[in-house]
Short mmCIF file of C-alpha atoms in Angstrom, two decimals:
data_model
loop_
_atom_site.label_atom_id
_atom_site.label_comp_id
_atom_site.label_asym_id
_atom_site.label_seq_id
_atom_site.Cartn_x
_atom_site.Cartn_y
_atom_site.Cartn_z
CA UNK P 1 10.66 -20.58 -12.95
CA UNK P 2 12.84 -20.31 -9.84
CA UNK P 3 13.86 -17.17 -8.06
CA UNK P 4 17.44 -16.59 -7.02
CA UNK P 5 17.79 -16.76 -3.17
CA UNK P 6 19.79 -13.53 -3.06
CA UNK P 7 17.11 -11.68 -5.07
CA UNK P 8 14.44 -13.08 -2.72
CA UNK P 9 16.33 -11.90 0.33
CA UNK P 10 16.84 -8.45 -1.23
CA UNK P 11 13.17 -8.29 -2.12
CA UNK P 12 12.18 -9.21 1.42
CA UNK P 13 14.56 -6.65 2.95
CA UNK P 14 13.07 -3.79 0.92
CA UNK P 15 9.46 -5.01 0.98
CA UNK P 16 8.55 -2.20 3.36
CA UNK P 17 9.16 0.29 0.55
CA UNK P 18 6.54 -1.33 -1.66
CA UNK P 19 2.95 -0.34 -0.66
CA UNK P 20 0.30 -2.96 -0.19
CA UNK P 21 -2.59 -1.08 -1.84
CA UNK P 22 -3.05 -0.60 -5.59
CA UNK P 23 -3.46 3.11 -4.95
CA UNK P 24 -0.07 3.28 -3.24
CA UNK P 25 1.70 1.23 -5.87
CA UNK P 26 0.27 3.29 -8.76
CA UNK P 27 1.26 6.55 -7.00
CA UNK P 28 4.74 5.20 -6.30
CA UNK P 29 5.32 4.07 -9.93
CA UNK P 30 4.01 7.37 -11.44
CA UNK P 31 5.88 9.56 -8.99
CA UNK P 32 9.12 7.62 -9.59
CA UNK P 33 8.66 8.09 -13.31
CA UNK P 34 7.96 11.75 -12.87
CA UNK P 35 11.06 12.20 -10.75
CA UNK P 36 13.15 10.49 -13.42
CA UNK P 37 11.72 12.88 -16.01
CA UNK P 38 12.39 15.75 -13.65
CA UNK P 39 16.04 14.87 -13.31
CA UNK P 40 16.29 14.77 -17.16
CA UNK P 41 14.65 18.20 -17.24
CA UNK P 42 17.25 19.39 -14.64
CA UNK P 43 20.07 18.25 -16.92
CA UNK P 44 18.54 20.39 -19.67
CA UNK P 45 18.25 23.28 -17.30
CA UNK P 46 21.92 22.94 -16.35
CA UNK P 47 22.84 22.93 -20.05
CA UNK P 48 20.86 26.14 -20.54
CA UNK P 49 22.44 27.59 -17.44
CA UNK P 50 25.88 26.69 -18.80
CA UNK P 51 25.12 28.47 -22.10
CA UNK P 52 23.82 31.52 -20.23
CA UNK P 53 26.98 31.72 -18.09
CA UNK P 54 29.19 31.55 -21.17
CA UNK P 55 27.41 34.22 -23.23
CA UNK P 56 29.04 37.27 -21.51
CA UNK P 57 32.67 35.99 -21.47
CA UNK P 58 32.24 34.68 -25.07
CA UNK P 59 31.18 38.05 -26.27
CA UNK P 60 34.03 39.65 -24.39
CA UNK P 61 36.57 37.19 -25.92
CA UNK P 62 35.16 37.86 -29.41
CA UNK P 63 35.53 41.66 -28.91
CA UNK P 64 39.11 41.19 -27.70
CA UNK P 65 40.29 39.19 -30.67
CA UNK P 66 38.58 41.68 -32.96
CA UNK P 67 40.48 44.50 -31.22
CA UNK P 68 43.78 42.73 -31.84
CA UNK P 69 43.00 42.06 -35.50
CA UNK P 70 41.95 45.68 -36.01
CA UNK P 71 45.36 46.81 -34.56
CA UNK P 72 47.22 44.48 -36.89
CA UNK P 73 45.12 45.54 -39.84
CA UNK P 74 45.83 49.16 -38.99
CA UNK P 75 49.50 48.70 -39.70
CA UNK P 76 50.85 48.12 -36.22
CA UNK P 77 53.76 45.65 -36.14
CA UNK P 78 52.96 42.40 -34.31
CA UNK P 79 55.04 43.27 -31.17
CA UNK P 80 53.54 46.74 -30.91
CA UNK P 81 50.02 45.40 -31.44
CA UNK P 82 50.59 42.84 -28.61
CA UNK P 83 51.96 45.53 -26.38
CA UNK P 84 49.08 47.84 -27.10
CA UNK P 85 46.61 45.04 -26.53
CA UNK P 86 48.14 44.28 -23.15
CA UNK P 87 47.89 47.96 -22.28
CA UNK P 88 44.19 47.97 -23.22
CA UNK P 89 43.65 45.02 -20.86
CA UNK P 90 43.44 42.22 -23.42
CA UNK P 91 44.61 39.07 -21.55
CA UNK P 92 45.56 37.02 -24.60
CA UNK P 93 48.52 35.06 -26.02
CA UNK P 94 48.91 35.01 -29.79
CA UNK P 95 51.35 33.07 -31.98
CA UNK P 96 51.63 32.46 -35.72
CA UNK P 97 51.16 29.01 -37.21
CA UNK P 98 51.25 27.93 -40.85
CA UNK P 99 48.43 25.35 -40.67
CA UNK P 100 45.14 25.28 -38.80
CA UNK P 101 44.65 22.79 -36.00
CA UNK P 102 41.67 20.41 -35.78
CA UNK P 103 39.10 21.58 -33.18
CA UNK P 104 39.08 19.75 -29.85
CA UNK P 105 35.94 21.38 -28.41
CA UNK P 106 33.13 19.23 -26.95
CA UNK P 107 29.65 19.02 -28.43
CA UNK P 108 28.35 21.37 -25.72
CA UNK P 109 30.71 24.14 -27.01
CA UNK P 110 29.05 24.27 -30.47
CA UNK P 111 26.74 27.11 -29.52
CA UNK P 112 29.64 28.97 -27.95
CA UNK P 113 31.72 28.63 -31.10
CA UNK P 114 28.81 30.04 -33.22
CA UNK P 115 28.42 32.94 -30.85
CA UNK P 116 32.18 33.71 -30.95
CA UNK P 117 32.17 33.76 -34.76
CA UNK P 118 29.08 36.01 -34.88
CA UNK P 119 30.58 38.53 -32.43
CA UNK P 120 33.84 38.64 -34.37
CA UNK P 121 32.17 39.11 -37.76
CA UNK P 122 29.96 41.89 -36.39
CA UNK P 123 33.20 43.87 -35.86
CA UNK P 124 35.15 42.61 -38.85
CA UNK P 125 32.69 41.64 -41.58
CA UNK P 126 34.95 39.73 -43.99
CA UNK P 127 35.46 36.10 -44.93
CA UNK P 128 38.21 35.28 -42.44
CA UNK P 129 37.60 32.15 -40.42
CA UNK P 130 37.44 32.13 -36.66
CA UNK P 131 37.34 28.72 -35.01
CA UNK P 132 37.02 27.80 -31.39
CA UNK P 133 39.49 25.00 -30.69
CA UNK P 134 38.87 24.36 -27.02
CA UNK P 135 37.30 25.93 -23.95
CA UNK P 136 37.86 25.42 -20.25
CA UNK P 137 35.99 26.63 -17.18
CA UNK P 138 38.32 27.02 -14.19
CA UNK P 139 37.82 27.90 -10.59
CA UNK P 140 40.08 30.12 -8.46
CA UNK P 141 42.66 27.25 -8.10
CA UNK P 142 42.83 26.51 -11.78
CA UNK P 143 40.78 23.30 -11.64
CA UNK P 144 37.79 22.46 -13.73
CA UNK P 145 34.72 24.20 -12.31
CA UNK P 146 32.01 22.12 -10.56
CA UNK P 147 28.35 22.94 -10.13
CA UNK P 148 29.14 25.00 -7.01
CA UNK P 149 31.37 27.32 -9.08
CA UNK P 150 28.86 27.42 -11.99
CA UNK P 151 26.24 28.56 -9.49
CA UNK P 152 28.26 31.61 -8.71
CA UNK P 153 29.66 30.73 -5.27
CA UNK P 154 33.29 30.73 -6.52
CA UNK P 155 35.04 33.06 -9.04
CA UNK P 156 34.94 31.57 -12.57
CA UNK P 157 37.65 31.97 -15.23
CA UNK P 158 36.94 30.98 -18.84
CA UNK P 159 39.91 30.13 -21.11
CA UNK P 160 39.21 30.16 -24.88
CA UNK P 161 41.67 28.55 -27.33
CA UNK P 162 40.96 29.87 -30.86
CA UNK P 163 42.51 30.13 -34.24
CA UNK P 164 42.07 32.93 -36.77
CA UNK P 165 42.83 32.99 -40.48
CA UNK P 166 44.63 36.39 -40.53
CA UNK P 167 45.76 36.14 -44.13
CA UNK P 168 46.02 33.38 -46.73
CA UNK P 169 48.49 30.87 -45.39
CA UNK P 170 48.79 32.71 -42.03
CA UNK P 171 46.92 31.58 -38.95
CA UNK P 172 46.92 33.12 -35.57
CA UNK P 173 46.66 30.81 -32.50
CA UNK P 174 44.95 32.80 -29.73
CA UNK P 175 44.55 31.84 -26.07
CA UNK P 176 42.32 34.32 -24.29
CA UNK P 177 41.37 34.32 -20.62
CA UNK P 178 38.26 36.05 -19.23
CA UNK P 179 38.94 36.46 -15.54
CA UNK P 180 36.38 36.84 -12.69
CA UNK P 181 34.31 39.97 -12.56
CA UNK P 182 31.85 39.36 -15.41
CA UNK P 183 29.46 37.21 -13.34
CA UNK P 184 26.15 38.78 -12.20
CA UNK P 185 23.38 37.74 -9.97
CA UNK P 186 23.09 36.30 -6.52
CA UNK P 187 24.21 32.64 -6.44
CA UNK P 188 21.54 31.85 -3.80
CA UNK P 189 18.96 33.17 -6.19
CA UNK P 190 20.25 30.82 -8.85
CA UNK P 191 20.05 27.79 -6.58
CA UNK P 192 16.62 28.92 -5.32
CA UNK P 193 15.42 29.22 -8.89
CA UNK P 194 16.60 25.71 -9.55
CA UNK P 195 14.98 24.21 -6.47
CA UNK P 196 11.77 26.20 -6.47
CA UNK P 197 10.90 26.60 -10.13
CA UNK P 198 12.40 23.46 -11.61
CA UNK P 199 11.80 21.07 -8.78
CA UNK P 200 9.34 22.17 -6.05
CA UNK P 201 6.59 23.70 -8.09
CA UNK P 202 6.55 21.04 -10.77
CA UNK P 203 6.80 18.15 -8.35
CA UNK P 204 4.02 19.49 -6.17
CA UNK P 205 1.71 20.05 -9.20
CA UNK P 206 2.46 16.70 -10.80
CA UNK P 207 2.19 14.75 -7.49
CA UNK P 208 -1.20 16.33 -6.75
CA UNK P 209 -2.40 15.52 -10.21
CA UNK P 210 -1.05 11.93 -9.92
CA UNK P 211 -2.79 11.36 -6.58
CA UNK P 212 -6.12 12.68 -7.83
CA UNK P 213 -5.91 10.68 -11.06
CA UNK P 214 -4.93 7.48 -9.33
CA UNK P 215 -7.63 7.86 -6.71
CA UNK P 216 -10.18 8.41 -9.49
CA UNK P 217 -8.96 5.30 -11.34
CA UNK P 218 -8.65 3.13 -8.21
CA UNK P 219 -11.97 4.12 -6.68
CA UNK P 220 -13.99 1.32 -8.44
CA UNK P 221 -11.48 -1.25 -7.14
CA UNK P 222 -11.85 0.11 -3.62
CA UNK P 223 -15.62 -0.18 -3.87
CA UNK P 224 -15.20 -3.75 -5.08
CA UNK P 225 -12.89 -4.61 -2.13
CA UNK P 226 -15.40 -3.06 0.32
CA UNK P 227 -18.23 -4.98 -1.25
CA UNK P 228 -16.21 -8.21 -0.89
CA UNK P 229 -15.66 -7.47 2.78
CA UNK P 230 -19.38 -6.86 3.22
CA UNK P 231 -20.06 -10.18 1.45
CA UNK P 232 -17.66 -11.98 3.78
CA UNK P 233 -19.33 -10.47 6.89
CA UNK P 234 -22.91 -11.30 5.87
CA UNK P 235 -23.75 -12.42 2.33
CA UNK P 236 -27.49 -11.86 2.64
CA UNK P 237 -27.21 -8.23 3.75
CA UNK P 238 -24.43 -7.11 1.42
CA UNK P 239 -25.41 -4.25 -0.81
CA UNK P 240 -25.10 -4.91 -4.66
CA UNK P 241 -22.40 -2.91 -6.43
CA UNK P 242 -23.31 -0.05 -8.66
CA UNK P 243 -22.55 -1.11 -12.29
CA UNK P 244 -21.05 2.17 -13.39
CA UNK P 245 -17.64 3.32 -14.66
CA UNK P 246 -15.35 1.97 -17.29
CA UNK P 247 -16.17 -1.17 -19.22
CA UNK P 248 -13.90 -3.46 -17.23
CA UNK P 249 -15.33 -2.09 -13.91
CA UNK P 250 -18.89 -2.58 -15.07
CA UNK P 251 -18.20 -6.13 -16.16
CA UNK P 252 -16.52 -6.93 -12.80
CA UNK P 253 -19.38 -5.31 -10.81
CA UNK P 254 -21.97 -7.24 -12.82
CA UNK P 255 -20.14 -10.51 -12.27
CA UNK P 256 -19.80 -9.80 -8.58
CA UNK P 257 -23.52 -9.03 -8.22
CA UNK P 258 -24.48 -12.21 -10.08
CA UNK P 259 -22.12 -14.24 -7.86
CA UNK P 260 -23.73 -12.74 -4.77
CA UNK P 261 -27.21 -13.55 -6.03
CA UNK P 262 -26.24 -17.17 -6.69
CA UNK P 263 -24.64 -17.58 -3.29
CA UNK P 264 -27.71 -16.12 -1.56
CA UNK P 265 -30.01 -18.33 -3.59
CA UNK P 266 -27.97 -21.47 -2.77
CA UNK P 267 -27.86 -20.56 0.97
CA UNK P 268 -31.54 -19.90 1.04
CA UNK P 269 -32.28 -23.15 -0.75
CA UNK P 270 -30.04 -25.07 1.63
CA UNK P 271 -31.65 -23.46 4.69
CA UNK P 272 -35.13 -24.17 3.34
CA UNK P 273 -34.20 -27.80 2.69
CA UNK P 274 -32.64 -28.41 6.08
CA UNK P 275 -35.38 -26.54 7.89
CA UNK P 276 -38.11 -28.50 6.02
CA UNK P 277 -36.43 -31.84 6.68
CA UNK P 278 -35.79 -31.06 10.32
CA UNK P 279 -39.36 -29.82 10.83
CA UNK P 280 -40.88 -32.75 9.03
CA UNK P 281 -38.91 -35.23 11.08
CA UNK P 282 -40.61 -33.97 14.23
CA UNK P 283 -44.01 -35.57 13.33
CA UNK P 284 -42.76 -39.08 12.71
CA UNK P 285 -40.56 -38.86 15.75
CA UNK P 286 -43.56 -37.84 17.84
CA UNK P 287 -45.57 -40.81 16.53
CA UNK P 288 -42.65 -43.18 17.24
CA UNK P 289 -42.57 -41.86 20.81
CA UNK P 290 -46.29 -42.42 21.17
CA UNK P 291 -46.06 -46.00 19.83
CA UNK P 292 -43.14 -46.73 22.15
CA UNK P 293 -45.26 -45.50 25.08
CA UNK P 294 -48.03 -47.88 24.07
CA UNK P 295 -45.76 -50.95 23.82
CA UNK P 296 -45.57 -53.49 26.56
CA UNK P 297 -42.32 -52.63 28.31
CA UNK P 298 -42.15 -55.90 30.25
CA UNK P 299 -41.17 -57.98 27.21
CA UNK P 300 -38.94 -55.51 25.31
CA UNK P 301 -37.62 -53.13 27.98
CA UNK P 302 -34.04 -53.07 26.66
CA UNK P 303 -35.08 -52.53 23.05
CA UNK P 304 -37.52 -49.79 23.99
CA UNK P 305 -34.88 -47.91 25.94
CA UNK P 306 -32.46 -48.08 23.01
CA UNK P 307 -35.13 -46.84 20.67
CA UNK P 308 -35.89 -43.94 23.05
CA UNK P 309 -32.20 -43.13 23.24
CA UNK P 310 -32.02 -43.10 19.41
CA UNK P 311 -35.07 -40.81 19.31
CA UNK P 312 -33.49 -38.49 21.77
CA UNK P 313 -30.38 -38.33 19.56
CA UNK P 314 -32.50 -37.55 16.57
CA UNK P 315 -34.44 -34.94 18.42
CA UNK P 316 -31.22 -33.31 19.63
CA UNK P 317 -29.82 -33.32 16.12
CA UNK P 318 -32.96 -31.73 14.73
CA UNK P 319 -32.99 -29.05 17.39
CA UNK P 320 -29.29 -28.32 16.88
CA UNK P 321 -29.74 -28.00 13.10
CA UNK P 322 -32.67 -25.63 13.57
CA UNK P 323 -30.63 -23.58 16.07
CA UNK P 324 -27.69 -23.39 13.60
CA UNK P 325 -29.95 -22.25 10.78
CA UNK P 326 -31.51 -19.64 13.06
CA UNK P 327 -28.08 -18.45 14.22
CA UNK P 328 -27.04 -17.79 10.61
CA UNK P 329 -29.83 -15.27 10.16
CA UNK P 330 -28.83 -11.61 10.43
CA UNK P 331 -29.16 -10.18 13.93
CA UNK P 332 -32.01 -7.63 13.71
CA UNK P 333 -33.27 -7.19 17.30
CA UNK P 334 -30.30 -5.07 18.36
CA UNK P 335 -30.28 -3.35 21.77
CA UNK P 336 -27.83 -2.02 24.26
CA UNK P 337 -26.53 -4.94 26.34
CA UNK P 338 -24.40 -4.96 29.43
CA UNK P 339 -22.10 -7.82 28.41
CA UNK P 340 -20.49 -8.02 31.87
CA UNK P 341 -23.89 -8.59 33.53
CA UNK P 342 -25.00 -11.13 30.94
CA UNK P 343 -21.78 -13.21 31.31
CA UNK P 344 -21.93 -12.90 35.08
CA UNK P 345 -25.52 -14.15 35.13
CA UNK P 346 -24.77 -17.15 32.92
CA UNK P 347 -21.69 -18.06 35.07
CA UNK P 348 -23.70 -17.76 38.26
CA UNK P 349 -26.33 -20.08 36.96
CA UNK P 350 -23.67 -22.71 36.16
CA UNK P 351 -21.94 -22.14 39.53
CA UNK P 352 -25.26 -22.91 41.28
CA UNK P 353 -25.25 -26.27 39.55
CA UNK P 354 -21.88 -27.02 41.03
CA UNK P 355 -19.53 -26.12 38.19
CA UNK P 356 -16.14 -24.55 38.84
CA UNK P 357 -16.14 -21.23 36.94
CA UNK P 358 -14.00 -18.16 37.61
CA UNK P 359 -14.72 -14.77 36.03
CA UNK P 360 -12.42 -11.74 35.82
CA UNK P 361 -12.10 -8.42 33.92
CA UNK P 362 -14.63 -6.09 32.44
CA UNK P 363 -15.65 -5.20 28.87
CA UNK P 364 -16.49 -1.62 29.87
CA UNK P 365 -19.26 0.15 27.98
CA UNK P 366 -22.36 -1.69 26.64
CA UNK P 367 -22.50 -3.14 23.16
CA UNK P 368 -25.20 -3.36 20.47
CA UNK P 369 -26.30 -7.02 20.05
CA UNK P 370 -29.24 -9.36 19.87
CA UNK P 371 -29.82 -10.51 23.38
CA UNK P 372 -31.20 -14.01 22.66
CA UNK P 373 -28.67 -15.04 20.09
CA UNK P 374 -25.78 -13.63 22.15
CA UNK P 375 -26.97 -15.47 25.21
CA UNK P 376 -27.13 -18.69 23.15
CA UNK P 377 -23.58 -18.22 21.84
CA UNK P 378 -22.11 -17.51 25.34
CA UNK P 379 -24.03 -20.53 26.73
CA UNK P 380 -22.61 -22.79 24.04
CA UNK P 381 -19.09 -21.62 24.82
CA UNK P 382 -19.42 -22.23 28.56
CA UNK P 383 -21.06 -25.65 28.14
CA UNK P 384 -18.43 -26.73 25.58
CA UNK P 385 -15.60 -25.63 27.92
CA UNK P 386 -17.19 -27.44 30.90
CA UNK P 387 -17.73 -30.60 28.83
CA UNK P 388 -14.00 -30.98 28.22
CA UNK P 389 -12.53 -29.36 31.32
CA UNK P 390 -13.62 -29.22 34.96
CA UNK P 391 -12.25 -25.77 35.72
CA UNK P 392 -13.22 -22.88 33.45
CA UNK P 393 -11.96 -19.28 33.44
CA UNK P 394 -13.81 -16.40 31.83
CA UNK P 395 -11.84 -13.26 30.93
CA UNK P 396 -13.62 -10.07 29.93
CA UNK P 397 -11.74 -7.37 28.04
CA UNK P 398 -12.74 -4.21 26.23
CA UNK P 399 -11.33 -1.56 23.90
CA UNK P 400 -12.95 1.62 22.58
CA UNK P 401 -14.29 -0.28 19.57
CA UNK P 402 -14.61 -3.95 20.65
CA UNK P 403 -15.49 -6.18 23.55
CA UNK P 404 -14.27 -9.70 23.97
CA UNK P 405 -15.15 -12.72 26.11
CA UNK P 406 -12.45 -15.37 26.37
CA UNK P 407 -13.46 -18.82 27.80
CA UNK P 408 -10.45 -20.97 28.97
CA UNK P 409 -10.55 -24.58 30.17
CA UNK P 410 -7.86 -27.08 31.14
CA UNK P 411 -9.04 -29.99 28.99
CA UNK P 412 -7.20 -32.12 26.43
CA UNK P 413 -7.16 -29.45 23.78
CA UNK P 414 -7.97 -29.65 20.04
CA UNK P 415 -5.77 -31.55 17.52
CA UNK P 416 -3.81 -29.06 15.47
CA UNK P 417 -5.19 -30.51 12.25
CA UNK P 418 -8.74 -29.57 13.35
CA UNK P 419 -8.11 -26.02 14.69
CA UNK P 420 -8.78 -24.35 11.38
CA UNK P 421 -12.00 -26.28 10.71
CA UNK P 422 -13.33 -26.86 14.26
CA UNK P 423 -16.08 -24.20 13.80
CA UNK P 424 -17.47 -25.87 10.64
CA UNK P 425 -20.79 -27.75 11.03
CA UNK P 426 -20.57 -31.37 12.28
CA UNK P 427 -16.83 -31.12 13.07
CA UNK P 428 -15.98 -32.27 16.57
CA UNK P 429 -12.76 -31.77 18.47
CA UNK P 430 -13.33 -35.10 20.18
CA UNK P 431 -12.77 -37.76 17.53
CA UNK P 432 -15.13 -40.47 18.80
CA UNK P 433 -18.74 -40.69 17.62
CA UNK P 434 -20.01 -41.00 21.27
CA UNK P 435 -22.47 -38.17 21.76
CA UNK P 436 -22.24 -38.53 25.58
CA UNK P 437 -18.82 -36.88 25.35
CA UNK P 438 -20.01 -34.07 23.04
CA UNK P 439 -22.82 -32.92 20.73
CA UNK P 440 -23.02 -33.17 16.94
CA UNK P 441 -20.38 -30.61 16.17
CA UNK P 442 -22.80 -27.73 15.83
CA UNK P 443 -22.12 -25.84 19.05
CA UNK P 444 -19.07 -23.89 17.91
CA UNK P 445 -20.64 -23.51 14.42
CA UNK P 446 -23.64 -21.79 16.08
CA UNK P 447 -21.33 -19.47 18.02
CA UNK P 448 -19.39 -18.47 14.89
CA UNK P 449 -22.61 -17.91 12.98
CA UNK P 450 -23.92 -15.60 15.69
CA UNK P 451 -20.53 -13.82 15.81
CA UNK P 452 -20.66 -13.21 12.03
CA UNK P 453 -24.19 -11.93 12.25
CA UNK P 454 -22.91 -9.36 14.78
CA UNK P 455 -19.83 -8.52 12.54
CA UNK P 456 -17.65 -10.22 15.12
CA UNK P 457 -15.45 -13.33 15.07
CA UNK P 458 -14.63 -16.45 17.05
CA UNK P 459 -10.98 -17.42 17.55
CA UNK P 460 -10.05 -20.89 18.73
CA UNK P 461 -6.55 -21.83 19.92
CA UNK P 462 -4.80 -24.29 22.17
CA UNK P 463 -3.20 -23.06 25.41
CA UNK P 464 0.49 -24.02 25.08
CA UNK P 465 1.48 -23.93 28.72
CA UNK P 466 -1.65 -24.45 30.85
CA UNK P 467 -3.25 -26.93 28.47
CA UNK P 468 -6.80 -26.83 27.25
CA UNK P 469 -8.55 -24.59 24.75
CA UNK P 470 -8.98 -20.79 24.50
CA UNK P 471 -12.18 -19.61 22.76
CA UNK P 472 -12.33 -15.85 22.27
CA UNK P 473 -15.60 -14.27 21.13
CA UNK P 474 -14.92 -10.69 19.88
CA UNK P 475 -17.74 -8.34 19.11
CA UNK P 476 -17.88 -4.72 17.90
CA UNK P 477 -19.53 -2.23 20.24
CA UNK P 478 -21.51 -0.88 17.30
CA UNK P 479 -22.24 -2.69 14.07
CA UNK P 480 -21.10 -1.00 10.89
CA UNK P 481 -23.67 -0.16 8.19
CA UNK P 482 -23.40 -2.16 4.97
CA UNK P 483 -20.95 -0.57 2.46
CA UNK P 484 -22.45 1.73 -0.13
CA UNK P 485 -22.33 0.59 -3.73
#
């Protein structure tokens, strides 16, 4: 299924209106539906308001036509009755017609027509028909009234067009105008009633209920997201989720807890296997070194040196593997550490060995960290930078919540294809298998494992202008407690 490019562009343009969280999206959808329902309610309110406005002039028009009919029934000639009605203030035009006209009124005028008939028959209780043909609401300029006029801000005139069965075969066509003066009430009060009672109070109540309900429904998902973040930071220390709530939430929490258990078991089994193999390799390697020392070096000097070099490589690999497994353990010996002093001490030791290292900046306040593991991570970063670049810069930076150490060199850089996986075990930025130009691909893996154990991170990137690699170790000043289930 393909998406139209214009729709995609429109969707991208208005993406800022769509919240990222489930909580925000549910609130937006429910509030939008509530507002749509509220506008429908407002249309009903306006209809009721329209009927209320017409009640007084309709009663007045019904009384007027009843007055005229009573005059005609009392024996007054038509001309005298019209003259007397005009003298009494009845603003009406009446003419005879042989046949009734079909009504032209709108559906909204049905209630007005019934009210007009009821008022007329209260005065003249006979079987004569009174029909409302049409009705118009006009402002002071004779135009159809708008909502501003209906609210009472402008004078309102109502024009009724009616027909009355005066006698069998005789119909009276009546046009009656009810001019301004019958309206009551403050128009601002009407508008205030609409805004406050119909909109503000209902919207505030409904929005508050929607927010509370959505928060209650989305809370289990929020707990699941926090637990997933804790699992990403350190799988062995993540707190299991509480298996409570609706059925779907309980099932998801149970599946999440089982997944966490399986991951922890697999990691522990892997660590035990690698640790056992690495530890057990030390004994045969020690015996091999002893036997090499007992051999006659005069006859097999070259072979003996090669074997010793191979043993050194194996020993280095075993030690690196054990260091990596140890680095993945959760940092427990936390203490306040002056990161500036620690980095300065490591750089000074390397400078005394003749390496070109420059240090600048400051991280500010101390951080909570494991001293030994952090020293190992910083040492690996510095040694790795010196291995591929002769000049190394160390930049210290700090924020209220984090401290960072950035190690820069001017070496060949890392291939772009390896940047995303360079911190994985046994991945080297230098493609050759020659260990004289690098280790076994565990140095950066150890650094990242130590960073994760401190709830920090390691970011690797190439320097686009100066060349070389930038390795930034970012650590929180204080480690967050594991999320509650």
